[in-house]
CSV table of C-alpha atoms in Angstrom, one decimal:
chain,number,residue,atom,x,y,z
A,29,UNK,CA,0.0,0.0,0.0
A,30,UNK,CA,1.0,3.1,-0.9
A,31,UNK,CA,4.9,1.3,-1.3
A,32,UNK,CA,4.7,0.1,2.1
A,33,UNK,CA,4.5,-3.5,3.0
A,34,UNK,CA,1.9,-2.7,6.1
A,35,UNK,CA,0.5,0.1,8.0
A,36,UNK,CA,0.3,0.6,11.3
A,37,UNK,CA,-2.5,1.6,13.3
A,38,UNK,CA,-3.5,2.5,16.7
A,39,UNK,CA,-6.5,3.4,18.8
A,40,UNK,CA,-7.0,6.6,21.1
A,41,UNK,CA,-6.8,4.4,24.1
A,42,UNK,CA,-4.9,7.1,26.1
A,43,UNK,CA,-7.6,9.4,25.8
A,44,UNK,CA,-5.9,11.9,24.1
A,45,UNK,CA,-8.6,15.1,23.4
A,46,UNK,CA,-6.4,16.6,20.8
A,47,UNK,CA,-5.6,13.2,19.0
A,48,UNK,CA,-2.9,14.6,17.5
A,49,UNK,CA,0.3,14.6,20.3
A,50,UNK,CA,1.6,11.3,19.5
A,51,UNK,CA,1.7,12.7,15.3
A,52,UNK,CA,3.1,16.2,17.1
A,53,UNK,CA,5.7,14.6,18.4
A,54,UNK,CA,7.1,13.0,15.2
A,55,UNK,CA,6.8,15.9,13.2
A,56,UNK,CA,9.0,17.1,16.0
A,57,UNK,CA,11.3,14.4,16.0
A,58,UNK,CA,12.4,14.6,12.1
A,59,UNK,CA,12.0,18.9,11.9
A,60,UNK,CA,14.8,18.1,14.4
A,61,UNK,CA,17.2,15.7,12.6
A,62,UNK,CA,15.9,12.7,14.2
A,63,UNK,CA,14.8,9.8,12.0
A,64,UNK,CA,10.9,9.1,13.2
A,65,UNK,CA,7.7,7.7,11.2
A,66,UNK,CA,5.3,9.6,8.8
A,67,UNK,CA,2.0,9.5,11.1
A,68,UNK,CA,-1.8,10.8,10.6
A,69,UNK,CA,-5.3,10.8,12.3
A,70,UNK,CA,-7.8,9.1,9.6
A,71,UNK,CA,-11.1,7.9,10.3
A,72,UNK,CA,-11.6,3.9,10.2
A,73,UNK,CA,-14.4,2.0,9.3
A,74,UNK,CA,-14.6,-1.5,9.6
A,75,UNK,CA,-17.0,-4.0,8.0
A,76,UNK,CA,-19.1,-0.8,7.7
A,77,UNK,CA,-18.9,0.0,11.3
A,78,UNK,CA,-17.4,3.4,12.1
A,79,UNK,CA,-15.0,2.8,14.6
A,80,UNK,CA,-13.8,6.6,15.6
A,81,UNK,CA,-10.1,8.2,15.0
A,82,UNK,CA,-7.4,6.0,14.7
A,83,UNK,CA,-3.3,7.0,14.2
A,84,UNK,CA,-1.7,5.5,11.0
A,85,UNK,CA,2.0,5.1,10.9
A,86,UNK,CA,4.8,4.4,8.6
A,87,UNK,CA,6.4,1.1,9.8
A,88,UNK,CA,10.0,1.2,10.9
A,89,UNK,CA,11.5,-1.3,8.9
A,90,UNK,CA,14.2,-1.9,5.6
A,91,UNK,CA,11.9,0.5,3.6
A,92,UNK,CA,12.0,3.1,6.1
A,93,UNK,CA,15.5,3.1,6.3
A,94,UNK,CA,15.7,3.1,2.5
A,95,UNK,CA,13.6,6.0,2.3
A,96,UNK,CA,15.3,8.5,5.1
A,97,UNK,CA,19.0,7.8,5.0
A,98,UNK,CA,21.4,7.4,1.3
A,99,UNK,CA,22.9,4.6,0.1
A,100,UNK,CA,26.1,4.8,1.8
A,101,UNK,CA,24.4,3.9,5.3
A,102,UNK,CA,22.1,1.4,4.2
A,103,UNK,CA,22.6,-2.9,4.7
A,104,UNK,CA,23.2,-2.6,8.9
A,105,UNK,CA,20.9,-4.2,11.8
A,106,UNK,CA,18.1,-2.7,12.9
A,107,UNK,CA,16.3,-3.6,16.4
A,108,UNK,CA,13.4,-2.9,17.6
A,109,UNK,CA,13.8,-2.5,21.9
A,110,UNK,CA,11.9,-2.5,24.7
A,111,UNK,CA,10.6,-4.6,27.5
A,112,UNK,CA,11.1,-8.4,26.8
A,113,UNK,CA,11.0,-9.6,30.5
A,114,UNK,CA,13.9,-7.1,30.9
A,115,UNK,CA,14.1,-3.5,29.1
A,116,UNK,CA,16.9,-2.3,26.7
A,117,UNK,CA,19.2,-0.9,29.4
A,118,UNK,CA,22.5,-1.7,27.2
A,119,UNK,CA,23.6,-3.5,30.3
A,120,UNK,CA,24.2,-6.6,29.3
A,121,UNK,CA,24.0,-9.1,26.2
A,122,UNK,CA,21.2,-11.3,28.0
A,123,UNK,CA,17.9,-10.6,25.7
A,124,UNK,CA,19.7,-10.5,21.6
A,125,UNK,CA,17.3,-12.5,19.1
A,126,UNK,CA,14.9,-12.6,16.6
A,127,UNK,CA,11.2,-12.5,18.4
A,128,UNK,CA,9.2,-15.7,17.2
A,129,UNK,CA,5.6,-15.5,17.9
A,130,UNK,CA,5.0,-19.4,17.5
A,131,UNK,CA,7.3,-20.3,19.9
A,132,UNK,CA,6.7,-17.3,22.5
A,133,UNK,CA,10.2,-16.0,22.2
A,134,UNK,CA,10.5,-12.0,22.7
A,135,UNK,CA,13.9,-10.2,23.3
A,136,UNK,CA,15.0,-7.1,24.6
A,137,UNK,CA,16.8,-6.3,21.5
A,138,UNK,CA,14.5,-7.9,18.2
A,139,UNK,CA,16.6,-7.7,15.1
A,140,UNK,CA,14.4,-6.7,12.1
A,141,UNK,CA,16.9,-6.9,9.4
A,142,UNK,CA,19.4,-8.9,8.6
A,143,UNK,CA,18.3,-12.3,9.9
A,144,UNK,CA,20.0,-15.0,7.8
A,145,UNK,CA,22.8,-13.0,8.0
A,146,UNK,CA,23.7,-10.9,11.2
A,147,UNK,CA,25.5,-12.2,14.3
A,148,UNK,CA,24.7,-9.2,16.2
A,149,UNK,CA,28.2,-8.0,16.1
A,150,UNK,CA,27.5,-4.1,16.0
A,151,UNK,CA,25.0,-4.6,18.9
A,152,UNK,CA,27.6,-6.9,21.1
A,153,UNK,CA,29.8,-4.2,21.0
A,154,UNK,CA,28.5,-1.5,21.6
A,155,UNK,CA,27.1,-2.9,24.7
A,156,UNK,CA,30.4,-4.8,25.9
A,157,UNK,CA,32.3,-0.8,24.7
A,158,UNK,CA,29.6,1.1,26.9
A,159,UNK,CA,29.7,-0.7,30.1
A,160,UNK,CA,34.3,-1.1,30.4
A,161,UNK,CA,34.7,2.3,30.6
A,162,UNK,CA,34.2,3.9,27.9
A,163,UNK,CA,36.3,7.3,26.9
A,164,UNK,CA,34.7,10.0,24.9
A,165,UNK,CA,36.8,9.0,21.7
A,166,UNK,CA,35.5,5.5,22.1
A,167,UNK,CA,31.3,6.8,22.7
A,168,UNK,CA,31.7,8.6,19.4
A,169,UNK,CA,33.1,5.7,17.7
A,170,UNK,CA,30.1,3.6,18.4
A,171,UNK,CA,27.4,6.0,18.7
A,172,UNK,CA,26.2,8.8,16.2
A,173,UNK,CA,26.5,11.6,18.8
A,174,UNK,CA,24.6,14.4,16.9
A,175,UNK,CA,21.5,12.2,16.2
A,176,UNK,CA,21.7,10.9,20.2
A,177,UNK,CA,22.1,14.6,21.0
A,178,UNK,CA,18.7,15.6,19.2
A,179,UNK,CA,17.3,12.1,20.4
A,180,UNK,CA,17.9,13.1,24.0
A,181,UNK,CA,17.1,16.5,23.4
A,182,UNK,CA,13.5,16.2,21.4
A,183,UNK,CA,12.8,12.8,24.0
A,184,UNK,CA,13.1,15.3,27.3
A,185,UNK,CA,10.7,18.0,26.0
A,186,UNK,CA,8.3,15.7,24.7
A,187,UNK,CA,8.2,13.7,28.2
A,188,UNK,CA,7.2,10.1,27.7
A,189,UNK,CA,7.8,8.2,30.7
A,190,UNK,CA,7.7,5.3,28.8
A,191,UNK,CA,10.8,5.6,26.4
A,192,UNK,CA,14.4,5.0,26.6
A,193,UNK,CA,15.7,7.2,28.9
A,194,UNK,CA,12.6,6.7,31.6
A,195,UNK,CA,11.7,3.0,30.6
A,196,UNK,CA,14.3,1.6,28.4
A,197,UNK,CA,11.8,0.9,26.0
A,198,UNK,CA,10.0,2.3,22.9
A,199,UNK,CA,12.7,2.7,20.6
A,200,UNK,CA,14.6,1.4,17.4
A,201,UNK,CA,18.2,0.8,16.8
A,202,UNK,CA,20.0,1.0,14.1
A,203,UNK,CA,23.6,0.3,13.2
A,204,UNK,CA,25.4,1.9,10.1
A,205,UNK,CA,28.2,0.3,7.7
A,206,UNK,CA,30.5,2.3,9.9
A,207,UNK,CA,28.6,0.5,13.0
A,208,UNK,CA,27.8,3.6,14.5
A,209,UNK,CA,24.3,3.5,16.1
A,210,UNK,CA,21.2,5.8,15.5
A,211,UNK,CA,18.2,5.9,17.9
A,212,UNK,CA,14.6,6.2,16.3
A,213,UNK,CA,11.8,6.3,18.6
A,214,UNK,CA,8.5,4.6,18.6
A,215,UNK,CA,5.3,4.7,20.6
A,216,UNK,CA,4.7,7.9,21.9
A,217,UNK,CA,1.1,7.7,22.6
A,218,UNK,CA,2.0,9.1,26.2
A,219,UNK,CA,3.9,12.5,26.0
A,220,UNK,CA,3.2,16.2,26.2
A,221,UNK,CA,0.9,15.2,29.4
A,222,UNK,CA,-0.9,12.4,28.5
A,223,UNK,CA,-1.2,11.2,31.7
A,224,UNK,CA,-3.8,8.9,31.6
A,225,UNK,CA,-3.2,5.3,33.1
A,226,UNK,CA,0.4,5.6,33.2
A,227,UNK,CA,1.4,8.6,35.4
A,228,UNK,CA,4.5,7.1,37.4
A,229,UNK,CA,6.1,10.6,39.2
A,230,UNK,CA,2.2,12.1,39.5
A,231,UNK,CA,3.2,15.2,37.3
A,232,UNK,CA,3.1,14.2,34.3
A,233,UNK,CA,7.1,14.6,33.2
A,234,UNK,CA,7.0,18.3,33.9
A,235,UNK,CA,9.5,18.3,37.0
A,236,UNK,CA,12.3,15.6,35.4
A,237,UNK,CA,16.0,17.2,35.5
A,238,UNK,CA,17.4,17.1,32.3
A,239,UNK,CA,20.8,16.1,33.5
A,240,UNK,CA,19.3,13.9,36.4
A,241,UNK,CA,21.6,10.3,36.9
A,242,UNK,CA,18.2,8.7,38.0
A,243,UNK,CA,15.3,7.7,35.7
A,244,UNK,CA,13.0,10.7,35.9
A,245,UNK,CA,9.6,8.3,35.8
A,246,UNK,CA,10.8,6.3,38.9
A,247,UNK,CA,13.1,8.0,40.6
A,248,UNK,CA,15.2,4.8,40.9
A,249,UNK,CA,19.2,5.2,39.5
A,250,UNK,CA,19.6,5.4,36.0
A,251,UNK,CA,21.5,2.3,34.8
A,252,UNK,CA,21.6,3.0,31.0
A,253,UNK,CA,25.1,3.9,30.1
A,254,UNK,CA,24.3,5.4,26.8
A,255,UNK,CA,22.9,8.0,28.9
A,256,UNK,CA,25.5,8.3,31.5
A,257,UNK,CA,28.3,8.8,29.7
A,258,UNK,CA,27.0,11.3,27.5
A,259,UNK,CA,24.0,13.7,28.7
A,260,UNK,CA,23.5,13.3,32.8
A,261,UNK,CA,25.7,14.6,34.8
A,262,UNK,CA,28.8,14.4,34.6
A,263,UNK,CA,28.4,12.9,30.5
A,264,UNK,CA,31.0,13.7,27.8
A,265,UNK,CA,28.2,16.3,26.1
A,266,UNK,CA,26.3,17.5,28.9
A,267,UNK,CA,27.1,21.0,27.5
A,268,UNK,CA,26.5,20.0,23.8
A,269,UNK,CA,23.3,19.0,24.7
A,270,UNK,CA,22.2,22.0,26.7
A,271,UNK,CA,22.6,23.9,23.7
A,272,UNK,CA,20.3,21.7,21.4
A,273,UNK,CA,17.8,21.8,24.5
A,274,UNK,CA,18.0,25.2,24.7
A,275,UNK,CA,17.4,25.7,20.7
A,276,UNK,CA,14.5,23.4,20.5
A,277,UNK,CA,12.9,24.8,23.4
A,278,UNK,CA,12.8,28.3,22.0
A,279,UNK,CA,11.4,26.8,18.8
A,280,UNK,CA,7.5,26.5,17.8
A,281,UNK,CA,7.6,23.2,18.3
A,282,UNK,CA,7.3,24.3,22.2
A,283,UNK,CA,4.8,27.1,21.2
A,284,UNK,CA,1.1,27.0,21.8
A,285,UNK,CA,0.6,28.8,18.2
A,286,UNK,CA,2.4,26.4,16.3
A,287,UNK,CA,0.4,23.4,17.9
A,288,UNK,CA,-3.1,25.0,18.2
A,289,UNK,CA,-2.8,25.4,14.3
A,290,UNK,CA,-2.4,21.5,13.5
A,291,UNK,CA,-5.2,21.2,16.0
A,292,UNK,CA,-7.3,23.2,14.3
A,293,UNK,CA,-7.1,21.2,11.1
A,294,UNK,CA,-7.2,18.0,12.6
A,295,UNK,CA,-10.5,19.1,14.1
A,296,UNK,CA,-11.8,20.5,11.2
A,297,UNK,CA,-11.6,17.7,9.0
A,298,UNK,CA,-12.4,14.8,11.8
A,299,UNK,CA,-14.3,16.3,14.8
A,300,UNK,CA,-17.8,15.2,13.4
A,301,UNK,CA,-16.0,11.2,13.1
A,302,UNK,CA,-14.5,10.9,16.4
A,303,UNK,CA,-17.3,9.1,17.8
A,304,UNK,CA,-17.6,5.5,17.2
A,305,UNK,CA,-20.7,4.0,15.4
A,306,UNK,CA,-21.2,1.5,18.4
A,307,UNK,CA,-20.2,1.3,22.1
A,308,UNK,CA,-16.9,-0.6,22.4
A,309,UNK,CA,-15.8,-3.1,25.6
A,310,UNK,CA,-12.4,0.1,25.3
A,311,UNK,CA,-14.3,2.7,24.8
A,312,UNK,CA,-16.5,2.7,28.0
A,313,UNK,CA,-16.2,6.5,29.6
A,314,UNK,CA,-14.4,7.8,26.9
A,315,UNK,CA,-14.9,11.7,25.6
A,316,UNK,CA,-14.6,12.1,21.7
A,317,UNK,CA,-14.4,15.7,21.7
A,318,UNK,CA,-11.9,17.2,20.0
A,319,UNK,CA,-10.8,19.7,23.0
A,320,UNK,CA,-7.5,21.6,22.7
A,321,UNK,CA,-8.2,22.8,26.5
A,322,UNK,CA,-8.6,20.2,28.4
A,323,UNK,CA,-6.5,19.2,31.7
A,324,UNK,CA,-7.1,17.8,34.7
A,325,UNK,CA,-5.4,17.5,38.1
A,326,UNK,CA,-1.5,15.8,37.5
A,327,UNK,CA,-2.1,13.1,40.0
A,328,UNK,CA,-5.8,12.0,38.4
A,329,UNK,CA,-6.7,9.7,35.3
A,330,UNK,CA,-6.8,12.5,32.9
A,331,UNK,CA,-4.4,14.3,31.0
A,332,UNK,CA,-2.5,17.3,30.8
A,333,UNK,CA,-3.3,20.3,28.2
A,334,UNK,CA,-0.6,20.9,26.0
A,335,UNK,CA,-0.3,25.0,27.2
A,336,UNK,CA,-0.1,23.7,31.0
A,337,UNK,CA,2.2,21.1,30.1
A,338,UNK,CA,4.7,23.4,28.1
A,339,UNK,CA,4.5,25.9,30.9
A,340,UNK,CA,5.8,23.5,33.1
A,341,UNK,CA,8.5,21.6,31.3
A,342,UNK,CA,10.3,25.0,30.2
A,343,UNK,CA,10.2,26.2,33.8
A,344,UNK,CA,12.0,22.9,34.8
A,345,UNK,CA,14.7,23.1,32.1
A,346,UNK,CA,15.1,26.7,32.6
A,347,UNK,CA,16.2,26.7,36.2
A,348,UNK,CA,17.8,23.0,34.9
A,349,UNK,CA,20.0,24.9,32.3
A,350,UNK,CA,21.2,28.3,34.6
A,351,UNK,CA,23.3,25.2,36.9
A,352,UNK,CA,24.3,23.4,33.8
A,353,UNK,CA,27.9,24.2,34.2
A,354,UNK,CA,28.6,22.1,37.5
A,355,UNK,CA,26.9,18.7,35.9
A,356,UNK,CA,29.3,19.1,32.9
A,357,UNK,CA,32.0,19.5,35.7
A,358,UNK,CA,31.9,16.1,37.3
A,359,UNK,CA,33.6,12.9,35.8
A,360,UNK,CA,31.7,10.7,34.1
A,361,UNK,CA,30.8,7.6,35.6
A,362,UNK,CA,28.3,4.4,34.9
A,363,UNK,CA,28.6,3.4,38.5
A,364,UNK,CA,29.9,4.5,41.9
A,365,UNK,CA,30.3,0.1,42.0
A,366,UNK,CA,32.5,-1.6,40.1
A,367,UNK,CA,32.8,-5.2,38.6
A,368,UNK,CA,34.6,-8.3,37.5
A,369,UNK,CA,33.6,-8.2,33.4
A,370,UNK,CA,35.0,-11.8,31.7
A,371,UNK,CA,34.2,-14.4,29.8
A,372,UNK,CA,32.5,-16.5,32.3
A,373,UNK,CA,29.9,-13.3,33.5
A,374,UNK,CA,29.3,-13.5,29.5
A,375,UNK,CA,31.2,-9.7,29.9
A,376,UNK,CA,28.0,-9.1,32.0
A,377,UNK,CA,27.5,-7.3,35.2
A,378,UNK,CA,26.7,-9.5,37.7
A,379,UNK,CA,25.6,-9.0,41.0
A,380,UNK,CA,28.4,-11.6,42.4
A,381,UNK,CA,31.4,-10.1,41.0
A,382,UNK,CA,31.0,-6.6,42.8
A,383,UNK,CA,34.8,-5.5,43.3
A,384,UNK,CA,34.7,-4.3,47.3
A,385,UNK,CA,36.5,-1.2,48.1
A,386,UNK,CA,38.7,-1.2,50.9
A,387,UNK,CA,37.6,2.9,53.0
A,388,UNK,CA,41.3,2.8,53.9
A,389,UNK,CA,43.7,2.3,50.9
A,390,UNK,CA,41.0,2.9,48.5
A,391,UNK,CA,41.7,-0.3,46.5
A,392,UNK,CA,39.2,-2.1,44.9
A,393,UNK,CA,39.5,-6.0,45.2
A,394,UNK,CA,37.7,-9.5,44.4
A,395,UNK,CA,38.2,-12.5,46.7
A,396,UNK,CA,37.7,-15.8,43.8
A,397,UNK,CA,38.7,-18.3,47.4
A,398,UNK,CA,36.0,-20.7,47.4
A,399,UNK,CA,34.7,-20.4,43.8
A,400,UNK,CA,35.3,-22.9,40.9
C-alpha cells in the first residue's frame, strides 16, 4: 500500500482530546534531525462499522531506512527494543534474538533486518564498549552523537515516561556500515501530558531534571550507560546537549501557536468522526471531543493540556539549564560500583562479582577463594 509493505494503526486508548500529540511529536522528531515515522489521524471504518479516529504510521523497517538515510548507510541491523522480561538498558547481552511469535520468544533487542545473515556484532559491541569504561573517543566511535544529542534533546521536551531514557523501552536501533548507532523512537502515545493510566512521578514529566543520573519516571538510578556517559551529569556532552535543549525549546515546536494550528485542522476535517458508530468493551467512559483545553489534576486519570504542560516543562529546564555548568563539571561515571567483566559473566555485570572497596587504601578487590 502506498509502497509500504503494512500500515500501522492504533486506537486513542490514552484518551488523548487533541488526538494529534503522538503525530506532534514525530513531526518534531524529524523537523529536528531525528529519524521518526510519517504518522496521521484518519477515520476507520470497519466492516461498515465506524470505529472513531485511529493514528496511521509508517512502519519502521528496511523500507523506512531506504527512504530517510542514502545509500552509503544502508545494509546494517536494525532492532526494535523494549521490554522483553527485561528493558533495553545496554547492560548486558542477555535478551539479543529474533522474536518468534509461535514459539513465545520476545527479546529485549528484536533484530528486524538482517536475519540470515547478522550475528549481532555491531549490537555486542556496543554494549560490551559502553559498560568497560568507555572514553569519549570510544562513545563517538560507536554512537552517532549528533542524532543521540537531538534524540535526548527532542525525548526530554516531549516527556514520555515510557521511552528509553525513563523505561528503556519504545525505541529502534539501528547500526550503520561504519557501526555507528542511531536511535529512532517509537510509541509515543503518552507524551506532552498524557497522563492517563500511566502517570509514574504524579506530574506528568513536567519536573524531570534534564541532567538527572536517576530515571525521571521512577526515581530509581539510571543504569543505562548510553545516557550516563553522554547527557546526565557528569556525560562527555552534557554542554552540547544543553545547547540543542535550549534551541529546540525556544522553537515553535514548544509554542502553543504552532500546535493549536495543527489542531485546528485535525478538528476540522475529523471532529464530526471521532465518535464510534457503536459502544466498544475500550471505549467505555471515553470523551470524543476534539478539546484543545482540556487538563485535569496531575495526580488523576486525565491528561494534561498541551499550554499547561509546556509551561511547566520550560520552567523545569530553565532553572535545569542556569546550573548546567557544575553537571558538565563532574567525571563521568556508569557506576559508583564496580565489577569483574569476563568471559565466564558473559562480559556481564553480575551481581556476584561486585569489586569491594577497601575505606582505607582505596583499593578495589575481588576474593575468587572458594569459587570454581
Amino acid at each position: 500500500f502506498a509502497t509500504l509493505e503494512k500500515l500501522d494503526m492504533k486506537w486513542n486508548r490514552c484518551d488523548d482530546s487533541t488526538f494529534i500529540k503522538e503525530h506532534y511529536a514525530y513531526e518534531m522528531y524529524r523537523a529536528n534531525g531525528v529519524l521518526a515515522p510519517r504518522t496521521n489521524i484518519a477515520s476507520v471504518d470497519w466492516a461498515g462499522i465506524h470505529c472513531g479516529i485511529y493514528t496511521i504510521y509508517e512502519p519502521i523497517d528496511k523500507l523506512f531506512l531506504e527512504r530517510n538515510l542514502p545509500e552509503s548507510q544502508l545494509g546494517g541491523d536494525l532492532y526494535k527494543c523494549g521490554w522483553s522480561y527485561e528493558g533495553a538498558s545496554f547492560t548486558n547481552t542477555n535478551s539479543i534474538g529474533i522474536e518468534d511469535e509461535d514459539k513465545s520468544q520476545f527479546f529485549a533487542y528484536d533484530l528486524k533486518t538482517n536475519k540470515k545473515t547478522s550475528q549481532h556484532e555491531a549490537l555486542i559491541k556496543l554494549i560490551r564498549t559502553l559498560n568497560a569504561g568507555v572514553t569519549k573517543e570510544e562513545y563517538a566511535q560507536r554512537v552517532d552523537v549528533e542524532n543521540f544529542l537531538r534524540y535526548a534533546a527532542v525525548s526530554y521536551l516531549l516527556g514520555n515516561p515510557d521511552d528509553l531514557r525513563n523505561n528503556y523501552n519504545n525505541f529502534y536501533l539501528y547500526f550503520r556500515p561504519d557501526g555507528k548507532a542511531m536511535f529512532i523512537p517509537y510509541d509515543y502515545d503518552r507524551c506532552l501530558g498524557v497522563t492517563k493510566q500511566y502517570n509514574p512521578n504524579g506530574n506528568g514529566m513536567t519536573l524531570d531534571d534534564p541532567f538527572s543520573i536517576t530515571m525521571g519516571a521512577t526515581g530509581q538510578k539510571q543504569e543505562n550507560p548510553v545516557f550516563l556517559y553522554s547527557v546526565c551529569s557528569g556525560g562527555y556532552y552534557v554542554n552540547e546537549y544543553a545547547e540543542v535543549l535550549r534551541n529546540i525549546a525556544a522553537s515553535d515546536w514548544m509554542k502553543l501557536p504552532h500546535f493549536a494550528a495543527m489542531f485546528d485542522t485535525a478538528k476540522a476535517n475529523y471532529y464530526y468522526l471521532a465518535t464510534p458508530g457503536k459502544q466498544f468493551r475500550n471505549t467505555h467512559g471515553y470523551d470524543f471531543r476534539f478539546d484543545l483545553e482540556k487538563t485535569s489534576d496531575h495526580g488523576s486519570q486525565g491528561n494534561i493540556s498541551f499550554a499547561e504542560y509546556v509551561a511547566a516543562k520550560l520552567a523545569t529546564l530553565n532553572t535545569a539549564l542556569q546550573n548546567v555548568d557544575k553537571h558538565a563539571a563532574v567525571k563521568p561515571s556508569v557506576a559508583a560500583d564496580y565489577y569483574i567483566r569476563a568471559e565466564f559473566t558473559n562480559w556481564d555485570v553480575l551481581e556476584g562479582y561486585e569489586l569491594v572497596r577497601n575505606e582505607e587504601t582505596g583499593i578495589y578487590s575481588f576474593d575468587f577463594s572458594g569459587r570454581r
